[in-house]
């Protein structure tokens, strides 16, 4: 009976029902006007190579339309997909970031400009990151928290509606019903307001996953997809050998699956096994860090399955404390003790953050007033000595596997390295020594 009632409720829902916000500020949340209940909101970025069908997939999902004419995406746009999730028995709202195409091959062939574009694309905060550096927090010029709102706090709508509200007074909930895009003064699917300003809500909501779109009729787009996965791993400080799965949801999509005669990659099952084997970690459950799904935006084949798979993975993501523990790149006995302590006592991260904030707020100003900061932190000889000690420590950590004469407690920390890592470490050391010798010769010539 409950299942039948749920089905009736779903059938009466309007898929184009507008989403509005009744809270001010960049941290406001979308609300359903029918139930006035806050839905669960997930943010997923759609990225990939040129002409792979990123916008077509987003439009097919949101507006159920397909445009065969190619129109390159010039700037990031914002779309919303409302979905009833049977696993939790409630509505969820997925914010889709439709991004411009990325031109990048393998890491060795990518140009500095391409790498910079990818870095800029992956710069926004992820869901588990609490703080943003001060230089990244600066607001866009002319953007205000209430720019997209009227004086009474209600969202902006069409000009006619504004005039009507001015004559008849503030409207009720029905008058406030509009899309989130129109609430911000822009179009339905854009993250830009009518004044050409960035949508503050879209900019401040944190990402929870990536959908990397490739084209099964062009094998080079999969090279771009693999390169983007590597860049995302670098951005997250994640490795497949870590004790957790990837902290965000990553789905590689093979679009244009209906064009079988032009296919340039293996079939779906074989390609899925290859991707899972490439990015799997058998010590974790689930073991696959990257999911592969094929679809066709033209025929609407498995388009919804892409984002359903992404939502399922988002619910399997590890807790924030486990992610921070796995990102601690520590070595030695003290490092292992710290990692275990923080793993069993997650509140230690909050204690560490509290201590750092207090040091920044009280200790550093006190040291500056006492005149000790210039001696400890701005004294050139002392800074050079500390820098040299750090270099020697790094050399010791790199070559400690050579020190057979070291005490037993040092030998227990012996580092296992491959022959390639050994050759690279030797080359880096020789290069550093040559650079130091050359610099000394130049100084002698100047004298």
PDB file of C-alpha atoms in Angstrom, residues 207-211 246-252 289-291 309-311 313-314 317:
ATOM      1  CA  UNK A 207      31.744  19.491  -5.807  1.00  0.00           C
ATOM      2  CA  UNK A 208      31.053  15.866  -4.964  1.00  0.00           C
ATOM      3  CA  UNK A 209      31.867  14.148  -8.233  1.00  0.00           C
ATOM      4  CA  UNK A 210      33.035  14.318 -11.832  1.00  0.00           C
ATOM      5  CA  UNK A 211      31.529  12.911 -15.016  1.00  0.00           C
ATOM      6  CA  UNK A 246      38.706   7.965  -4.221  1.00  0.00           C
ATOM      7  CA  UNK A 247      37.262  10.826  -2.101  1.00  0.00           C
ATOM      8  CA  UNK A 248      34.978  11.961  -4.954  1.00  0.00           C
ATOM      9  CA  UNK A 249      32.816  10.142  -7.456  1.00  0.00           C
ATOM     10  CA  UNK A 250      34.473   9.711 -10.874  1.00  0.00           C
ATOM     11  CA  UNK A 251      32.488   8.282 -13.792  1.00  0.00           C
ATOM     12  CA  UNK A 252      33.990   7.922 -17.271  1.00  0.00           C
ATOM     13  CA  UNK A 289      37.861   3.995  -7.892  1.00  0.00           C
ATOM     14  CA  UNK A 290      36.552   4.897 -11.357  1.00  0.00           C
ATOM     15  CA  UNK A 291      33.252   3.747 -12.885  1.00  0.00           C
ATOM     16  CA  UNK A 309      25.811   5.517 -10.679  1.00  0.00           C
ATOM     17  CA  UNK A 310      27.456   8.760  -9.582  1.00  0.00           C
ATOM     18  CA  UNK A 311      24.915   9.187  -6.754  1.00  0.00           C
ATOM     19  CA  UNK A 313      29.208   6.192  -5.447  1.00  0.00           C
ATOM     20  CA  UNK A 314      28.769   9.489  -3.599  1.00  0.00           C
ATOM     21  CA  UNK A 317      32.506   7.888  -0.111  1.00  0.00           C
TER      22      UNK A 317
END
